[in-house]
Amino acid sequence: MFSQVEEYLIAQQSAHLEQLKDFLRIPSVSADPERKADMLTAADFVADKLKAAGLDTQIHPVDGHPIVTGEWRKAGADAPTVLIYGHYDVQPPDPLDLWTTPPFEPEVRNGKIYARGATDDKGQMLTHVLAVDAWMKTVGKLPVNVIFVIEGEEEVGSSNLDRFLEEKKEEFACDVAVVSDTSMYAADLPAITYGLRGILACEVKVTGPNRDLHSGVFGGAVTNPINALTQMLAKVQDDEGRVLIPGFYDDVIELTAEEREQFAALPFSEDDFKKDLGVNAVHGEPGYSTTERRWARPTFDINGIYGGYQGAGPKTIVPSYAVAKMTCRLVPNQDAAKLTAALKSLLESVCPPGIKMEFREYHGCTGHVFNTSGPHFQAASKAIDFAFGKEPVMIREGGSIPVVATFQEIFGVETLLLGWGLNSDNLHSPDEHFHVANFQRGTLASAKLWEELGR
Ligand code: BES
Ligand code: MN
Ligand code: MN
């Protein structure tokens, strides 16, 4: 039976690549209000594919960008129900001039498809739709019941998804969730990710004089907001990389000796890591390896900072205001809301006289580590081994997918994070791409997974 599915997937490879290209041509940037219509086009695209696969499909309007669902529940009462999650929104494509070809004009070069969203998450998400479609077109049914939930607000914090899922608590009861929105460990080493970091995202604006001032006439007599902001931000982290927000480490669960050993046993070259990033040294919290810092330690990062004169040549001013965008990566058990408040009060306490501070909270979610002992992880491992010719390693990752904690809270299920991407795929970066071979292997692994989970 499975051989039919596999043959079909092989026969459809070029058609499937064309479908991915069509998807990638839609500039579904959730953060950009100008792209609202494109978001609807992308939601329609997903709904059409789910419908064509034979699923009951719905587009649910929410406060932000719509959520698309697709269901098929005829596998029988004994068969497990799988909730498949993905996102059709993408990051902004900027800086545009660093793309070799335009971000929404997909092109295949050297076995990789280049476009914004190729790996994060359109290409990865589509593998599951195509795998379901292949079963339906050949065998005419699936070994499992499926519920697809594809949202359009992941890159902006998934702010409407929790409420939606809460409303569907009974309707969407399931046995396991499946998400392909992470990475393989290396090009020749597939992985199952059993832990993700959480996040808090916020912004601070400091305002001094009511207008830009001549720095000769006024400089030295009023607080310069950019000077003030940099001094304030310097108090959030020490030079070695420890975060100084009061209480920041209180709830952190330390790595066990066993987990540290598992991390250390993975192939990793610090030299290659540095070379790839073009840096002459790694840097981070003392006492932890690079892998530990990336997967299991909390951070503070300034994502962007602006104010004053940004144009060509010099300009002698005391600017009126300055802004910084910041995120902390969090580990399991740290509370995003509590730490956002703590960061805000730290900044307030170090805000100098003559400066007005405004603080804006964006979004937050907790980190999560899954219990991998159940049969679902075994099934996923087998499916990946089948498609990639190699057993996956178990890893954690440092990125965040807010909904995975929600799946645990609302449905009491673990999430199988099966990444077909690579960290070198330039996600969130210019020249984002996805290896066509991983697109194909991922689709095959997904098809095999339904069979394995159905056993
Ligand atoms: N797919 C990523 C998350 C990811 C990437 C996890 C690589 C593991 C490895 C996701 O689309 C993403 O970018 N999430 C945001 C979440 C945020 C906007 C709430 C992130 O991690 O910055
Ligand atoms: Mn993603
Ligand atoms: Mn992303």
Tab-separated table of C-alpha atoms and ligand atoms in Angstrom:
chain	number	residue	atom	x	y	z
A	1	MET	CA	0.000	0.000	0.000
A	2	PHE	CA	2.729	2.452	0.953
A	3	SER	CA	4.640	1.759	-2.247
A	4	GLN	CA	1.758	3.364	-4.179
A	5	VAL	CA	2.082	6.495	-2.063
A	6	GLU	CA	5.827	6.575	-2.544
A	7	GLU	CA	5.582	6.069	-6.298
A	8	TYR	CA	3.019	8.832	-6.525
A	9	LEU	CA	5.264	11.230	-4.593
A	10	ILE	CA	8.166	10.499	-6.914
A	11	ALA	CA	5.989	10.972	-9.996
A	12	GLN	CA	4.677	14.276	-8.657
A	13	GLN	CA	8.032	15.780	-7.639
A	14	SER	CA	8.203	18.478	-10.285
A	15	ALA	CA	4.499	19.322	-9.950
A	16	HIS	CA	4.984	19.645	-6.181
A	17	LEU	CA	7.918	21.996	-6.675
A	18	GLU	CA	5.720	24.150	-8.920
A	19	GLN	CA	3.074	24.275	-6.189
A	20	LEU	CA	5.694	25.431	-3.713
A	21	LYS	CA	6.795	28.141	-6.155
A	22	ASP	CA	3.201	29.349	-6.498
A	23	PHE	CA	2.933	29.526	-2.712
A	24	LEU	CA	6.239	31.405	-2.421
A	25	ARG	CA	5.118	34.030	-4.948
A	26	ILE	CA	2.553	35.321	-2.442
A	27	PRO	CA	4.229	38.013	-0.299
A	28	SER	CA	2.489	37.048	2.951
A	29	VAL	CA	4.412	39.258	5.366
A	30	SER	CA	2.320	39.261	8.539
A	31	ALA	CA	4.137	42.206	10.107
A	32	ASP	CA	3.405	44.532	7.180
A	33	PRO	CA	-0.065	46.168	7.213
A	34	GLU	CA	0.263	46.805	3.454
A	35	ARG	CA	0.261	43.033	2.883
A	36	LYS	CA	-3.154	42.340	4.339
A	37	ALA	CA	-4.616	41.312	0.984
A	38	ASP	CA	-1.660	39.033	0.277
A	39	MET	CA	-2.254	37.367	3.628
A	40	LEU	CA	-5.780	36.499	2.505
A	41	THR	CA	-4.432	35.184	-0.807
A	42	ALA	CA	-2.000	32.941	1.083
A	43	ALA	CA	-4.770	31.681	3.382
A	44	ASP	CA	-6.867	30.881	0.291
A	45	PHE	CA	-3.925	29.072	-1.256
A	46	VAL	CA	-3.571	26.831	1.808
A	47	ALA	CA	-7.308	26.213	1.976
A	48	ASP	CA	-7.400	25.256	-1.727
A	49	LYS	CA	-4.586	22.730	-1.277
A	50	LEU	CA	-6.261	21.163	1.752
A	51	LYS	CA	-9.571	21.003	-0.070
A	52	ALA	CA	-7.936	19.441	-3.131
A	53	ALA	CA	-6.519	16.753	-0.836
A	54	GLY	CA	-10.066	15.901	0.224
A	55	LEU	CA	-10.185	17.601	3.612
A	56	ASP	CA	-13.039	19.592	5.156
A	57	THR	CA	-11.562	23.025	4.990
A	58	GLN	CA	-12.389	26.296	6.685
A	59	ILE	CA	-10.892	29.764	6.825
A	60	HIS	CA	-11.492	31.288	10.254
A	61	PRO	CA	-11.371	35.056	10.516
A	62	VAL	CA	-9.663	36.259	13.701
A	63	ASP	CA	-8.596	39.690	14.884
A	64	GLY	CA	-5.423	39.469	12.805
A	65	HIS	CA	-4.729	37.177	9.856
A	66	PRO	CA	-7.075	34.195	9.349
A	67	ILE	CA	-6.447	30.653	10.538
A	68	VAL	CA	-6.950	27.837	8.030
A	69	THR	CA	-8.089	24.404	9.160
A	70	GLY	CA	-8.561	21.152	7.287
A	71	GLU	CA	-9.952	17.945	8.749
A	72	TRP	CA	-10.313	14.337	7.757
A	73	ARG	CA	-11.538	11.922	10.416
A	74	LYS	CA	-12.492	8.711	8.702
A	75	ALA	CA	-9.534	6.584	9.809
A	76	GLY	CA	-11.697	4.910	12.419
A	77	ALA	CA	-12.218	5.261	16.136
A	78	ASP	CA	-9.069	3.299	16.995
A	79	ALA	CA	-6.797	5.374	14.800
A	80	PRO	CA	-4.939	8.259	16.430
A	81	THR	CA	-5.765	11.872	15.661
A	82	VAL	CA	-2.851	14.051	14.593
A	83	LEU	CA	-2.899	17.829	14.722
A	84	ILE	CA	-0.576	19.313	12.099
A	85	TYR	CA	0.486	22.909	12.596
A	86	GLY	CA	2.331	25.310	10.313
A	87	HIS	CA	2.351	28.981	9.366
A	88	TYR	CA	1.754	30.658	6.016
A	89	ASP	CA	3.112	34.019	7.111
A	90	VAL	CA	6.724	34.987	6.489
A	91	GLN	CA	9.242	37.462	7.856
A	92	PRO	CA	9.752	40.799	6.105
A	93	PRO	CA	12.188	40.336	3.200
A	94	ASP	CA	14.408	43.316	4.062
A	95	PRO	CA	17.193	44.186	3.337
A	96	LEU	CA	16.082	43.748	-0.269
A	97	ASP	CA	19.369	44.700	-1.917
A	98	LEU	CA	21.108	41.690	-0.380
A	99	TRP	CA	18.938	39.164	-2.253
A	100	THR	CA	20.517	37.537	-5.333
A	101	THR	CA	17.039	37.214	-6.880
A	102	PRO	CA	13.891	38.992	-5.599
A	103	PRO	CA	12.409	37.406	-2.447
A	104	PHE	CA	8.992	36.666	-3.944
A	105	GLU	CA	10.242	35.372	-7.303
A	106	PRO	CA	11.275	31.827	-6.372
A	107	GLU	CA	14.192	30.363	-8.282
A	108	VAL	CA	15.965	27.008	-8.071
A	109	ARG	CA	19.768	27.220	-8.056
A	110	ASN	CA	22.092	24.319	-7.214
A	111	GLY	CA	19.294	22.174	-5.856
A	112	LYS	CA	17.941	24.888	-3.563
A	113	ILE	CA	14.790	26.917	-3.961
A	114	TYR	CA	15.356	30.566	-3.042
A	115	ALA	CA	12.537	32.797	-1.736
A	116	ARG	CA	11.289	34.313	1.504
A	117	GLY	CA	9.402	31.549	3.326
A	118	ALA	CA	11.081	28.711	1.385
A	119	THR	CA	12.151	26.963	4.584
A	120	ASP	CA	10.269	29.079	7.191
A	121	ASP	CA	7.666	27.815	6.886
A	122	LYS	CA	5.929	27.428	3.518
A	123	GLY	CA	8.182	24.707	2.128
A	124	GLN	CA	8.287	22.711	5.336
A	125	MET	CA	4.576	23.056	6.001
A	126	LEU	CA	3.608	22.067	2.464
A	127	THR	CA	5.335	18.671	2.894
A	128	HIS	CA	2.521	17.534	5.204
A	129	VAL	CA	-0.217	18.773	2.891
A	130	LEU	CA	1.390	16.962	-0.044
A	131	ALA	CA	1.872	13.776	1.985
A	132	VAL	CA	-1.800	13.716	2.967
A	133	ASP	CA	-2.759	14.479	-0.613
A	134	ALA	CA	-0.638	11.535	-1.850
A	135	TRP	CA	-2.405	9.070	0.473
A	136	MET	CA	-5.807	10.347	-0.539
A	137	LYS	CA	-5.036	10.293	-4.278
A	138	THR	CA	-3.641	6.732	-4.172
A	139	VAL	CA	-5.014	4.718	-1.271
A	140	GLY	CA	-8.074	6.944	-0.928
A	141	LYS	CA	-7.786	7.218	2.837
A	142	LEU	CA	-5.305	7.918	5.627
A	143	PRO	CA	-4.018	5.661	8.416
A	144	VAL	CA	-4.695	8.484	10.930
A	145	ASN	CA	-7.265	11.203	11.483
A	146	VAL	CA	-5.826	14.599	10.717
A	147	ILE	CA	-6.531	18.183	11.733
A	148	PHE	CA	-4.473	20.860	10.002
A	149	VAL	CA	-4.162	24.221	11.755
A	150	ILE	CA	-2.229	26.677	9.605
A	151	GLU	CA	-1.941	30.198	10.960
A	152	GLY	CA	-0.820	33.537	9.557
A	153	GLU	CA	0.572	35.220	12.652
A	154	GLU	CA	3.452	33.073	13.850
A	155	GLU	CA	6.122	35.610	12.946
A	156	VAL	CA	4.301	38.272	14.938
A	157	GLY	CA	3.734	36.214	18.070
A	158	SER	CA	0.622	34.062	17.344
A	159	SER	CA	-1.523	36.405	19.389
A	160	ASN	CA	-4.924	35.054	18.277
A	161	LEU	CA	-4.122	31.374	18.077
A	162	ASP	CA	-4.377	30.426	21.745
A	163	ARG	CA	-7.905	31.788	22.023
A	164	PHE	CA	-8.924	29.992	18.837
A	165	LEU	CA	-7.532	26.670	20.074
A	166	GLU	CA	-9.127	27.155	23.473
A	167	GLU	CA	-12.497	27.438	21.714
A	168	LYS	CA	-11.708	24.229	19.829
A	169	LYS	CA	-10.549	22.373	22.915
A	170	GLU	CA	-13.082	19.552	22.501
A	171	GLU	CA	-13.401	19.607	18.737
A	172	PHE	CA	-9.649	19.423	18.141
A	173	ALA	CA	-8.848	16.875	20.839
A	174	CYS	CA	-5.878	14.909	19.511
A	175	ASP	CA	-3.154	12.424	20.414
A	176	VAL	CA	-0.091	14.224	19.138
A	177	ALA	CA	0.882	17.403	17.287
A	178	VAL	CA	3.268	17.515	14.339
A	179	VAL	CA	5.177	20.620	13.281
A	180	SER	CA	7.868	21.019	10.639
A	181	ASP	CA	9.292	24.459	11.350
A	182	THR	CA	12.732	23.682	12.767
A	183	SER	CA	16.031	22.456	11.370
A	184	MET	CA	17.966	19.259	10.819
A	185	TYR	CA	21.128	19.056	12.931
A	186	ALA	CA	23.338	19.076	9.830
A	187	ALA	CA	23.003	18.476	6.096
A	188	ASP	CA	23.599	14.738	6.577
A	189	LEU	CA	22.021	14.414	9.994
A	190	PRO	CA	18.240	14.672	10.473
A	191	ALA	CA	16.893	15.554	13.907
A	192	ILE	CA	13.859	15.543	16.117
A	193	THR	CA	13.722	18.676	18.248
A	194	TYR	CA	12.469	18.011	21.776
A	195	GLY	CA	12.890	21.505	23.220
A	196	LEU	CA	12.527	25.135	22.178
A	197	ARG	CA	13.252	28.415	23.901
A	198	GLY	CA	10.533	30.919	24.676
A	199	ILE	CA	10.725	34.627	24.043
A	200	LEU	CA	9.724	38.064	25.243
A	201	ALA	CA	9.748	40.968	22.812
A	202	CYS	CA	9.464	44.653	23.678
A	203	GLU	CA	10.531	48.154	22.748
A	204	VAL	CA	11.714	51.169	24.688
A	205	LYS	CA	11.544	54.770	23.530
A	206	VAL	CA	13.370	57.542	25.374
A	207	THR	CA	12.606	61.161	24.638
A	208	GLY	CA	14.632	64.192	25.675
A	209	PRO	CA	14.235	67.681	24.166
A	210	ASN	CA	11.063	68.373	22.188
A	211	ARG	CA	13.062	68.690	18.931
A	212	ASP	CA	16.503	67.931	17.526
A	213	LEU	CA	18.954	70.540	18.805
A	214	HIS	CA	22.219	72.058	17.578
A	215	SER	CA	24.803	70.054	19.508
A	216	GLY	CA	27.072	73.106	19.779
A	217	VAL	CA	24.398	75.439	21.069
A	218	PHE	CA	22.703	72.942	23.433
A	219	GLY	CA	25.081	69.949	23.725
A	220	GLY	CA	26.248	69.258	27.279
A	221	ALA	CA	23.314	71.079	28.844
A	222	VAL	CA	20.515	68.509	28.372
A	223	THR	CA	20.518	64.705	28.460
A	224	ASN	CA	21.144	63.249	25.015
A	225	PRO	CA	18.516	60.481	24.557
A	226	ILE	CA	20.813	58.232	22.545
A	227	ASN	CA	23.581	58.543	25.145
A	228	ALA	CA	20.975	57.836	27.810
A	229	LEU	CA	19.541	54.810	25.992
A	230	THR	CA	22.929	53.187	25.424
A	231	GLN	CA	23.831	53.724	29.089
A	232	MET	CA	20.513	52.236	30.201
A	233	LEU	CA	20.856	49.218	27.923
A	234	ALA	CA	24.412	48.630	29.117
A	235	LYS	CA	22.948	47.917	32.560
A	236	VAL	CA	20.814	45.031	31.296
A	237	GLN	CA	23.723	42.696	30.570
A	238	ASP	CA	27.263	42.438	31.895
A	239	ASP	CA	30.313	42.319	29.632
A	240	GLU	CA	30.525	38.560	29.842
A	241	GLY	CA	26.959	37.913	28.715
A	242	ARG	CA	25.023	37.439	31.963
A	243	VAL	CA	21.628	39.125	32.045
A	244	LEU	CA	21.227	41.578	34.942
A	245	ILE	CA	17.413	41.835	35.040
A	246	PRO	CA	16.545	41.224	38.718
A	247	GLY	CA	15.245	37.679	39.194
A	248	PHE	CA	16.108	36.707	35.612
A	249	TYR	CA	17.683	33.365	36.498
A	250	ASP	CA	15.432	32.538	39.474
A	251	ASP	CA	13.145	30.129	37.609
A	252	VAL	CA	15.697	28.726	35.158
A	253	ILE	CA	15.909	24.952	35.182
A	254	GLU	CA	19.587	24.037	35.011
A	255	LEU	CA	20.717	21.449	32.486
A	256	THR	CA	21.251	17.997	33.918
A	257	ALA	CA	24.668	16.373	33.633
A	258	GLU	CA	23.083	13.807	31.340
A	259	GLU	CA	21.695	16.385	28.948
A	260	ARG	CA	25.000	18.252	28.879
A	261	GLU	CA	26.680	14.991	27.903
A	262	GLN	CA	24.122	14.419	25.147
A	263	PHE	CA	24.726	17.916	23.770
A	264	ALA	CA	28.488	17.415	23.916
A	265	ALA	CA	28.230	14.087	22.075
A	266	LEU	CA	26.774	15.761	18.959
A	267	PRO	CA	29.263	16.552	16.225
A	268	PHE	CA	30.212	20.230	16.507
A	269	SER	CA	33.211	22.246	15.382
A	270	GLU	CA	33.608	25.640	16.989
A	271	ASP	CA	36.056	26.588	14.224
A	272	ASP	CA	33.532	25.808	11.491
A	273	PHE	CA	30.871	27.643	13.462
A	274	LYS	CA	33.041	30.780	13.686
A	275	LYS	CA	34.119	30.527	10.068
A	276	ASP	CA	30.530	30.206	8.884
A	277	LEU	CA	29.491	33.332	10.806
A	278	GLY	CA	32.631	35.309	10.004
A	279	VAL	CA	33.507	36.006	13.644
A	280	ASN	CA	36.888	35.519	15.298
A	281	ALA	CA	35.470	34.473	18.679
A	282	VAL	CA	32.330	33.021	20.202
A	283	HIS	CA	30.841	34.857	23.148
A	284	GLY	CA	28.268	34.096	25.802
A	285	GLU	CA	27.406	33.300	29.356
A	286	PRO	CA	30.481	31.913	31.146
A	287	GLY	CA	30.461	28.243	32.082
A	288	TYR	CA	28.396	27.033	29.121
A	289	SER	CA	29.263	25.566	25.737
A	290	THR	CA	28.106	27.193	22.517
A	291	THR	CA	25.428	24.528	22.083
A	292	GLU	CA	24.208	25.007	25.668
A	293	ARG	CA	24.106	28.776	25.184
A	294	ARG	CA	22.047	28.399	22.007
A	295	TRP	CA	19.552	25.793	23.181
A	296	ALA	CA	19.198	25.976	26.910
A	297	ARG	CA	20.293	29.345	28.311
A	298	PRO	CA	18.271	32.572	28.388
A	299	THR	CA	19.528	35.694	26.621
A	300	PHE	CA	19.047	39.419	26.140
A	301	ASP	CA	19.436	40.849	22.632
A	302	ILE	CA	18.950	44.291	21.202
A	303	ASN	CA	17.390	43.662	17.793
A	304	GLY	CA	17.498	47.198	16.482
A	305	ILE	CA	18.300	50.662	17.729
A	306	TYR	CA	17.627	53.985	16.110
A	307	GLY	CA	17.382	57.690	16.672
A	308	GLY	CA	19.175	60.819	15.565
A	309	TYR	CA	20.700	61.302	12.167
A	310	GLN	CA	21.052	58.195	9.968
A	311	GLY	CA	21.906	59.830	6.626
A	312	ALA	CA	25.201	60.329	4.804
A	313	GLY	CA	27.968	62.494	6.280
A	314	PRO	CA	28.049	64.168	9.693
A	315	LYS	CA	25.277	66.126	11.376
A	316	THR	CA	25.823	67.939	14.653
A	317	ILE	CA	22.682	67.421	16.713
A	318	VAL	CA	21.398	66.370	20.082
A	319	PRO	CA	18.535	64.148	18.910
A	320	SER	CA	15.078	64.345	20.379
A	321	TYR	CA	14.523	60.645	20.930
A	322	ALA	CA	15.934	57.120	20.623
A	323	VAL	CA	14.337	53.681	20.358
A	324	ALA	CA	15.538	50.128	20.961
A	325	LYS	CA	13.799	46.869	20.085
A	326	MET	CA	14.716	44.013	22.389
A	327	THR	CA	14.081	40.316	22.890
A	328	CYS	CA	15.010	37.824	25.558
A	329	ARG	CA	15.112	34.133	24.737
A	330	LEU	CA	13.685	32.200	27.656
A	331	VAL	CA	14.073	28.645	28.826
A	332	PRO	CA	11.346	26.395	30.269
A	333	ASN	CA	9.796	27.640	33.524
A	334	GLN	CA	10.754	31.296	32.968
A	335	ASP	CA	7.701	33.540	32.799
A	336	ALA	CA	7.616	36.005	29.908
A	337	ALA	CA	5.128	38.438	31.485
A	338	LYS	CA	6.960	38.550	34.810
A	339	LEU	CA	10.339	39.136	33.171
A	340	THR	CA	8.962	41.761	30.792
A	341	ALA	CA	7.765	43.684	33.859
A	342	ALA	CA	11.163	43.195	35.507
A	343	LEU	CA	12.980	44.498	32.423
A	344	LYS	CA	10.673	47.497	32.303
A	345	SER	CA	11.307	48.392	35.933
A	346	LEU	CA	15.060	47.916	35.556
A	347	LEU	CA	15.070	50.364	32.643
A	348	GLU	CA	12.877	52.802	34.579
A	349	SER	CA	15.223	52.642	37.554
A	350	VAL	CA	18.231	53.581	35.420
A	351	CYS	CA	16.493	56.174	33.245
A	352	PRO	CA	18.295	59.482	33.882
A	353	PRO	CA	16.697	62.873	34.686
A	354	GLY	CA	15.568	64.866	31.672
A	355	ILE	CA	14.423	61.752	29.832
A	356	LYS	CA	10.892	60.405	29.416
A	357	MET	CA	10.709	56.661	28.931
A	358	GLU	CA	7.938	54.741	27.151
A	359	PHE	CA	7.882	50.975	27.167
A	360	ARG	CA	5.957	48.826	24.746
A	361	GLU	CA	5.327	45.126	25.132
A	362	TYR	CA	5.046	43.035	21.945
A	363	HIS	CA	4.649	39.331	22.673
A	364	GLY	CA	5.970	36.515	24.759
A	365	CYS	CA	5.848	32.764	25.237
A	366	THR	CA	7.467	30.209	27.485
A	367	GLY	CA	10.117	27.726	26.463
A	368	HIS	CA	9.236	24.083	26.345
A	369	VAL	CA	10.838	20.657	26.628
A	370	PHE	CA	8.872	17.566	25.593
A	371	ASN	CA	8.661	14.161	27.151
A	372	THR	CA	10.147	11.971	24.438
A	373	SER	CA	9.454	8.602	26.017
A	374	GLY	CA	6.126	7.947	24.253
A	375	PRO	CA	5.551	5.868	21.100
A	376	HIS	CA	5.072	8.906	18.863
A	377	PHE	CA	8.741	9.829	18.946
A	378	GLN	CA	9.620	6.246	17.947
A	379	ALA	CA	7.243	6.445	15.012
A	380	ALA	CA	8.732	9.757	13.882
A	381	SER	CA	12.239	8.396	14.190
A	382	LYS	CA	11.355	5.426	11.971
A	383	ALA	CA	9.689	7.624	9.361
A	384	ILE	CA	12.699	9.952	9.196
A	385	ASP	CA	15.137	7.042	9.026
A	386	PHE	CA	13.096	5.659	6.109
A	387	ALA	CA	13.094	8.909	4.120
A	388	PHE	CA	16.527	10.333	4.972
A	389	GLY	CA	18.413	7.035	5.238
A	390	LYS	CA	19.629	7.969	8.695
A	391	GLU	CA	18.215	7.802	12.187
A	392	PRO	CA	17.536	11.294	13.562
A	393	VAL	CA	19.403	12.681	16.565
A	394	MET	CA	17.448	14.238	19.429
A	395	ILE	CA	18.223	17.932	19.801
A	396	ARG	CA	16.913	21.134	21.339
A	397	GLU	CA	16.840	24.416	19.469
A	398	GLY	CA	16.991	28.049	20.435
A	399	GLY	CA	14.149	29.455	18.339
A	400	SER	CA	10.553	29.769	19.482
A	401	ILE	CA	7.241	28.426	18.231
A	402	PRO	CA	4.722	29.892	20.677
A	403	VAL	CA	1.961	27.362	20.056
A	404	VAL	CA	3.827	24.246	21.213
A	405	ALA	CA	3.303	25.152	24.872
A	406	THR	CA	-0.383	25.714	24.090
A	407	PHE	CA	-0.740	22.242	22.562
A	408	GLN	CA	0.527	20.820	25.827
A	409	GLU	CA	-1.744	23.033	27.951
A	410	ILE	CA	-4.972	22.686	25.971
A	411	PHE	CA	-4.766	19.196	24.497
A	412	GLY	CA	-2.223	17.624	26.848
A	413	VAL	CA	-0.141	16.400	23.911
A	414	GLU	CA	3.511	16.438	22.966
A	415	THR	CA	4.633	18.011	19.695
A	416	LEU	CA	6.829	16.200	17.203
A	417	LEU	CA	9.115	18.922	15.834
A	418	LEU	CA	10.376	17.367	12.635
A	419	GLY	CA	12.630	19.861	10.915
A	420	TRP	CA	13.449	19.513	7.236
A	421	GLY	CA	15.325	22.823	7.124
A	422	LEU	CA	18.937	23.682	7.863
A	423	ASN	CA	20.238	26.508	10.032
A	424	SER	CA	22.231	27.530	6.964
A	425	ASP	CA	18.991	28.015	4.960
A	426	ASN	CA	19.081	31.755	5.852
A	427	LEU	CA	15.735	31.853	7.582
A	428	HIS	CA	14.782	35.464	8.470
A	429	SER	CA	17.721	36.528	6.293
A	430	PRO	CA	18.355	37.510	2.651
A	431	ASP	CA	18.597	34.585	0.186
A	432	GLU	CA	16.433	32.298	2.312
A	433	HIS	CA	16.301	28.887	0.651
A	434	PHE	CA	15.230	25.282	1.099
A	435	HIS	CA	17.006	22.229	-0.308
A	436	VAL	CA	14.728	20.621	-2.878
A	437	ALA	CA	15.979	17.192	-1.745
A	438	ASN	CA	14.882	17.955	1.821
A	439	PHE	CA	11.516	19.139	0.547
A	440	GLN	CA	11.119	15.750	-1.149
A	441	ARG	CA	12.520	13.685	1.719
A	442	GLY	CA	10.387	15.621	4.181
A	443	THR	CA	7.272	14.860	2.144
A	444	LEU	CA	8.167	11.172	2.050
A	445	ALA	CA	8.915	11.129	5.797
A	446	SER	CA	5.556	12.764	6.463
A	447	ALA	CA	3.742	10.174	4.339
A	448	LYS	CA	5.571	7.397	6.181
A	449	LEU	CA	4.788	9.017	9.526
A	450	TRP	CA	1.040	8.667	8.994
A	451	GLU	CA	1.587	4.956	8.445
A	452	GLU	CA	3.853	4.596	11.491
A	453	LEU	CA	1.486	6.553	13.731
A	454	GLY	CA	-1.427	4.471	12.484
A	455	ARG	CA	0.145	1.221	13.723
B	1	BES	N1	10.519	28.545	12.553
B	1	BES	C1	10.891	29.548	13.475
B	1	BES	C2	11.350	29.011	14.798
B	1	BES	C3	12.589	28.172	14.776
B	1	BES	C4	13.584	28.382	13.844
B	1	BES	C5	12.756	27.205	15.702
B	1	BES	C6	14.710	27.592	13.836
B	1	BES	C7	13.886	26.443	15.706
B	1	BES	C8	14.851	26.625	14.761
B	1	BES	C9	9.706	30.470	13.686
B	1	BES	O1	9.067	30.827	12.503
B	1	BES	C10	10.182	31.755	14.275
B	1	BES	O2	10.935	32.450	13.636
B	1	BES	N2	9.716	32.050	15.462
B	1	BES	C11	9.957	33.306	16.081
B	1	BES	C12	8.918	33.415	17.144
B	1	BES	C13	8.505	34.775	17.534
B	1	BES	C14	8.264	35.753	16.468
B	1	BES	C15	7.365	34.690	18.512
B	1	BES	C16	11.341	33.355	16.671
B	1	BES	O3	11.874	32.337	17.140
B	1	BES	O4	11.932	34.433	16.638
B	2	MN	MN	8.684	29.233	11.342
B	3	MN	MN	10.344	32.384	11.529
